[in-house]
Coordinates of C-alpha atoms in Angstrom, one line a residue:
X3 CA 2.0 185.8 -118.9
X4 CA -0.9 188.2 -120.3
X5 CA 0.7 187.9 -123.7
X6 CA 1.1 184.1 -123.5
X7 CA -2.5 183.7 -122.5
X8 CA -3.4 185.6 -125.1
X9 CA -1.9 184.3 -127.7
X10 CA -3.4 181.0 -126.0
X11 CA -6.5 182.0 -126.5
X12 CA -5.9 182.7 -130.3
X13 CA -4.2 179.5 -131.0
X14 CA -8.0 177.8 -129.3
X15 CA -10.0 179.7 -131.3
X16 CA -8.3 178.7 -134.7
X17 CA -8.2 175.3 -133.2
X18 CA -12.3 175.1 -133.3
X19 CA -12.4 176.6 -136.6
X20 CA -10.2 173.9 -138.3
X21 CA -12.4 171.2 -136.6
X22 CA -15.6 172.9 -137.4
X23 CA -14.8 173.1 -141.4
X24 CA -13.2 169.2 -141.2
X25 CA -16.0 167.0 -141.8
X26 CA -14.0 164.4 -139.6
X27 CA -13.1 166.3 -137.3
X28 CA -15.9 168.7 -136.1
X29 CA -17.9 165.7 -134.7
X30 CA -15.9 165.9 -131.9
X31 CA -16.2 169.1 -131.4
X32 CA -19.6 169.1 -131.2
X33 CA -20.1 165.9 -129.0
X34 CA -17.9 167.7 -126.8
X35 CA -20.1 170.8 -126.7
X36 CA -23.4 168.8 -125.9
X37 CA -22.8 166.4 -124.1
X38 CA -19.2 167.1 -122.5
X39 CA -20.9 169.5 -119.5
X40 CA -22.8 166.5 -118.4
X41 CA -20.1 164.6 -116.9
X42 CA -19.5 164.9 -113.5
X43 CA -16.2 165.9 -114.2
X44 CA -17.0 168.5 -116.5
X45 CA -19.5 169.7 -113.8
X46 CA -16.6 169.5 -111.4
X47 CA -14.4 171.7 -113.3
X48 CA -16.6 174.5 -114.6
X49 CA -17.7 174.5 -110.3
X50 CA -14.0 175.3 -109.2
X51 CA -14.0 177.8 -112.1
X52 CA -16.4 179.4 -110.3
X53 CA -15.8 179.3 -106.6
X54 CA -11.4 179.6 -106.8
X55 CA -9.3 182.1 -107.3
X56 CA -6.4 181.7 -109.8
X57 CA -3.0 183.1 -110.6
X58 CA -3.0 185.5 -113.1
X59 CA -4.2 185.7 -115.9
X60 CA -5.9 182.8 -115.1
X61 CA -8.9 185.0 -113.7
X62 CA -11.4 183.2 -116.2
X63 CA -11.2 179.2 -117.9
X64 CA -9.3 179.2 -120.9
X65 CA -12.0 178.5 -124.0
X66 CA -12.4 175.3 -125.0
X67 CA -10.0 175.5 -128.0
X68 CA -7.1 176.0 -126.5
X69 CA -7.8 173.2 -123.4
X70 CA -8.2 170.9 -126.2
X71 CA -4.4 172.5 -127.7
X72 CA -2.9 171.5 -124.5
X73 CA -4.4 168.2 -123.5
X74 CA -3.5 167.1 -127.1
X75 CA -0.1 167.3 -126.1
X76 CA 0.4 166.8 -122.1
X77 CA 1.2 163.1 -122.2
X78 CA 4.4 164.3 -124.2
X79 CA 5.1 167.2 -121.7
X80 CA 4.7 165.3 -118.9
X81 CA 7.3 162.8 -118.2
X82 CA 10.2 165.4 -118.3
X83 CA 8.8 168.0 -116.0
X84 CA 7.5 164.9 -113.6
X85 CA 11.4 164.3 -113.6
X86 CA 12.8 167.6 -113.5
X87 CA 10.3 168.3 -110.4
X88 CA 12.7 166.4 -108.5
X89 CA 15.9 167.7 -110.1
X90 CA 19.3 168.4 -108.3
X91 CA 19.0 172.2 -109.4
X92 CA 16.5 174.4 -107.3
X93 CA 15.6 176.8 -110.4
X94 CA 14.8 173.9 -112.3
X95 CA 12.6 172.4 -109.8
X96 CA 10.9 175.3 -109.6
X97 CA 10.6 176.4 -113.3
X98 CA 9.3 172.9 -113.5
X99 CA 6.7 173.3 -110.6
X100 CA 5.5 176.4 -112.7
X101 CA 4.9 175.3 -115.8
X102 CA 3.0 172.2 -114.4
X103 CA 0.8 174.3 -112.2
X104 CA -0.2 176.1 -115.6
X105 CA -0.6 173.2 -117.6
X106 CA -2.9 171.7 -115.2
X107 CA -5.4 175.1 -115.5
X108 CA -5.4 173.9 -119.2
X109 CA -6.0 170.1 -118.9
X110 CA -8.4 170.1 -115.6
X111 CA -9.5 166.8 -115.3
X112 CA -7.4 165.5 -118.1
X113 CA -4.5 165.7 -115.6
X114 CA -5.9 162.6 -114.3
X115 CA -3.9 160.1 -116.0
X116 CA -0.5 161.0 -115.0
X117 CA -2.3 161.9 -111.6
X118 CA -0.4 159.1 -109.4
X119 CA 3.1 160.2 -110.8
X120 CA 2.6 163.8 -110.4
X121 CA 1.2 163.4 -106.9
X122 CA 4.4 161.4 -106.0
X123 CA 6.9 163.6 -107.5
X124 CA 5.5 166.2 -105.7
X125 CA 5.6 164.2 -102.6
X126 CA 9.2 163.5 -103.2
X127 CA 10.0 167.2 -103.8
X128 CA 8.1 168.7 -100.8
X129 CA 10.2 166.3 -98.7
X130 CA 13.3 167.6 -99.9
X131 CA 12.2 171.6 -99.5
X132 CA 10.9 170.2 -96.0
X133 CA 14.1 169.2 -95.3
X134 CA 16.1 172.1 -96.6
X135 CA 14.5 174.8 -95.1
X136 CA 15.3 173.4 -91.4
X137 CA 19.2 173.8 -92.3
X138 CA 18.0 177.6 -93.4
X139 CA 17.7 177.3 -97.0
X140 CA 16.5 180.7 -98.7
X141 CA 15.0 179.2 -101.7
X142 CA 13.8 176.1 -99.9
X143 CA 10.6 177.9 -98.8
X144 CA 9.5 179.7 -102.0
X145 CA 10.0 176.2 -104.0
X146 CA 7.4 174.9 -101.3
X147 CA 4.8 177.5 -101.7
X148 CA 5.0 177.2 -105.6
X149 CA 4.7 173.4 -105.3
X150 CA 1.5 173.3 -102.6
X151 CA -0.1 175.6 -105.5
X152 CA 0.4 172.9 -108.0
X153 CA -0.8 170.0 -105.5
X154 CA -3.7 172.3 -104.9
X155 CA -5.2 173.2 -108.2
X156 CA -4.3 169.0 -108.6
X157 CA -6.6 168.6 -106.4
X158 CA -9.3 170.8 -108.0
X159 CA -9.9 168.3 -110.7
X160 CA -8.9 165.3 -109.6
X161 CA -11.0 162.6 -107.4
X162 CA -9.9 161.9 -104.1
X163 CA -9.7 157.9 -105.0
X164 CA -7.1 158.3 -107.2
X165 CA -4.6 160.0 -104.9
X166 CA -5.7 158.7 -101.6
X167 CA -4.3 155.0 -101.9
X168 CA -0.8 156.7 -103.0
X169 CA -0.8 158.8 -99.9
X170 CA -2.4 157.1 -96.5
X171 CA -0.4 154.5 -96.7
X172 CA 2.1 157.1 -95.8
X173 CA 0.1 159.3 -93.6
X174 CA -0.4 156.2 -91.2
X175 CA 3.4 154.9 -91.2
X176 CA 2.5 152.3 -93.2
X177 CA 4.9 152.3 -95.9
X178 CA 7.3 154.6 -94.6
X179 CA 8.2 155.7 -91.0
X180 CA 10.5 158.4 -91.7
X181 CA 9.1 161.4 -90.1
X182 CA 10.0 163.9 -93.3
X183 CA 8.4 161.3 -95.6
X184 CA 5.5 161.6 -93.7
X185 CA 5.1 165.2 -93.1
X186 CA 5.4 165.5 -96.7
X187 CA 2.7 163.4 -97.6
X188 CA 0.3 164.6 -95.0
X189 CA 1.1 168.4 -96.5
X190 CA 0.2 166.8 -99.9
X191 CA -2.6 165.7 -98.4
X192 CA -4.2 168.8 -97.1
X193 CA -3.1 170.7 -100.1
X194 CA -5.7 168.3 -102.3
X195 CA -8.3 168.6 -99.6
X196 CA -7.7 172.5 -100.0
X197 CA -8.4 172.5 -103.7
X198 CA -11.2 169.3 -103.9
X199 CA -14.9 169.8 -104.1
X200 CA -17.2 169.5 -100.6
X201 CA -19.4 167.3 -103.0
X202 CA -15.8 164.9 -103.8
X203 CA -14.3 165.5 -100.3
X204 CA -17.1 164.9 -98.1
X205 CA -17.7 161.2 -99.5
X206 CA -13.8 159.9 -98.5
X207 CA -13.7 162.0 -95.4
X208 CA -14.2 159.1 -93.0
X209 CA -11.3 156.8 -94.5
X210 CA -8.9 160.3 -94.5
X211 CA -10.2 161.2 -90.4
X212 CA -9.5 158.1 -89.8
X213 CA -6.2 157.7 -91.3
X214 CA -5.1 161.0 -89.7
X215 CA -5.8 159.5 -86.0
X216 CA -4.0 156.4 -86.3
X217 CA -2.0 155.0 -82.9
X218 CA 1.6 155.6 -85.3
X219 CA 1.0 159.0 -84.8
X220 CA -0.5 159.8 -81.1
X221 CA 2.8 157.4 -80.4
X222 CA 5.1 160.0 -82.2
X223 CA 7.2 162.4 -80.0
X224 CA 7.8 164.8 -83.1
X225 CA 6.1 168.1 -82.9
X226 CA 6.8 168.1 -86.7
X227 CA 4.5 165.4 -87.4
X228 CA 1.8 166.9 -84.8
X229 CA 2.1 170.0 -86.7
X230 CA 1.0 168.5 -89.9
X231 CA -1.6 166.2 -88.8
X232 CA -3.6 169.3 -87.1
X233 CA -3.3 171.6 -90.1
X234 CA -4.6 168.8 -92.4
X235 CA -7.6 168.2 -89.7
X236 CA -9.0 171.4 -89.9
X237 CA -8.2 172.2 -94.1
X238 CA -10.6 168.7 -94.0
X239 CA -13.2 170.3 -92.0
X240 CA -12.8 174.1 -93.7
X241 CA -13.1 172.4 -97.5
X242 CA -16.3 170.4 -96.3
X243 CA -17.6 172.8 -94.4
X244 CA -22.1 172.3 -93.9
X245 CA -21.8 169.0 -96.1
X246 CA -18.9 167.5 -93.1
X247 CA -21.1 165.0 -91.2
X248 CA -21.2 165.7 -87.7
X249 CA -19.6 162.3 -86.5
X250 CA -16.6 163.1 -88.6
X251 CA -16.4 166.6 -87.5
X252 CA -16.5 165.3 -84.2
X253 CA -13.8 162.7 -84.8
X254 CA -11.6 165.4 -85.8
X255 CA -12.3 167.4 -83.0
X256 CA -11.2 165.3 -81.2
X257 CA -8.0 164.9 -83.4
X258 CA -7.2 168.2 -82.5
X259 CA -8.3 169.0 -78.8
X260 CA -5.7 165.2 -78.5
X261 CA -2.6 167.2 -80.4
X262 CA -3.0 169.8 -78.1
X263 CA -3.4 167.8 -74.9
X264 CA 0.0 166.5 -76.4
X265 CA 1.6 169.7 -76.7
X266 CA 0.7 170.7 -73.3
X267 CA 2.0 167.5 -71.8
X268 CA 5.6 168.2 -73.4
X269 CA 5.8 171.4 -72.3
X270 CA 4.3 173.5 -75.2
X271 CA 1.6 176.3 -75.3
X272 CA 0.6 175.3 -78.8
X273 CA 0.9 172.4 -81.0
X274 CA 3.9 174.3 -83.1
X275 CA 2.8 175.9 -86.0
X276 CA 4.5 175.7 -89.4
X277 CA 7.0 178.6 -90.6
X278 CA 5.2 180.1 -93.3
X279 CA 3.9 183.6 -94.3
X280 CA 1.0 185.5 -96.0
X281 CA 2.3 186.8 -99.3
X282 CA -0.5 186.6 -101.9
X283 CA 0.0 183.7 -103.6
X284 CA 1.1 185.1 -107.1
X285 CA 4.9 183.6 -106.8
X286 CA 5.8 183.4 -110.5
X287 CA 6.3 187.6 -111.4

């Protein structure tokens, strides 16, 4: 991966030389370097540069160049490892949960686009790991971790209002009343929240409390779907932190203290937490 990176790296920096000595060319170039940081997407991106942590050798942003390489071509890419996310074979479902969660590093906000069709395709494939780790799949469980990593760092560059109208729907039994469907979606869910902005989050975080406490759910006997709904909560409050309003951090304290009064009154401690572990999250050695 260092040697790829590398050679990444290379590839960028020849790229901006070619478009600096074409006349036609280096105009983009250079509206890109004074004016491109001004967006509030740009801003966005060079933010979560700063304040997450990466897989290796992702430890800095790619330069420029060699974004530019990759975003150039991801609209081809993207299609076929969309498809293959979902694909019969585990290794290739996972090979193809890799390669997206690198390509996304490179195109940031770029990614946007083909946003809604990654977001469901990974929707569809943490459904089936979901349900292949409860008959004791081995694999089931690595393929999970390795997709959550890709919804996250989706989530880093991505606004919350193009995603949420895929996925609340869902989340409130709207469109789908299966309760693996819905898990799924509600693990998507807090997977984006874990990798968004506070500044992005905070502004949707009354339509996402208040999809996470609708009467489908309290009317739900599935400690599955409890499960879900109280890890999401508090990722909500965790990514928003000081800038959560305190009527929506009470909202989903209350979301919470109501799971557990739920748990309690079916004869659990705890609302049942979800079998995981805490292996860093460098999955691709």
């Amino acid at each position: 991966r260092e040697v790829a990176f590398d050679a990444m790296e290379r590839l960028g920096a020849t790229h901006e030389s070619e478009k600096d000595n074409n006349e036609r060319d280096k105009q983009e170039l250079r509206d890109f370097r004074e004016y491109g940081h001004k967006t509030p997407a740009e801003q966005n991106a060079a933010e979560r540069w700063l304040t997450r942590a990466h897989e290796p050798p992702f430890t800095r942003r790619p330069r420029l160049g060699s974004r530019m390489v990759v975003r150039n071509n991801f609209r081809r890419l993207c299609p076929t490892l969309v498809r293959e996310l979902n694909d019969w074979i585990p290794r290739t479902r996972s090979m193809s949960a890799q390669l997206l969660y690198y390509l996304a590093l490179y195109c940031e906000y770029w990614v946007t686009n083909e946003a809604i069709q990654i977001v469901e395709a990974i929707t569809k494939c943490i459904f089936r790991s979901l349900a292949e780790m409860e008959t004791g799949d081995p694999e089931a469980r690595l393929l999970l971790r390795k997709v959550l990593l890709l919804a996250t760092t989706i989530g880093e560059f991505v606004d919350p209002s193009v995603y949420m109208p895929l996925l609340l729907p869902v989340v409130r039994g709207e469109t789908e009343t299966d309760i693996h469907h819905r898990c799924a979606a509600i693990e998507v869910l807090r997977a984006l929240c874990e990798g968004c902005s506070p500044s992005w989050l905070r502004t949707h975080a009354d339509v996402i409390v208040r999809a996470l406490d609708c009467p489908s759910i309290w009317e739900s006997r599935d400690p599955r779907l409890s499960t879900q709904i109280a890890r999401c909560a508090g990722q909500l409050a965790l990514t928003c932190g000081d800038v959560l309003v305190e009527s929506d951090r009470a909202h989903l304290l209350r979301i919470v203290l109501g799971l557990q009064v739920k748990a309690w009154s079916f004869g659990a401690r705890d609302v049942p937490p979800l079998q995981s572990d805490d292996d860093p999250l460098d999955h691709y050695n």
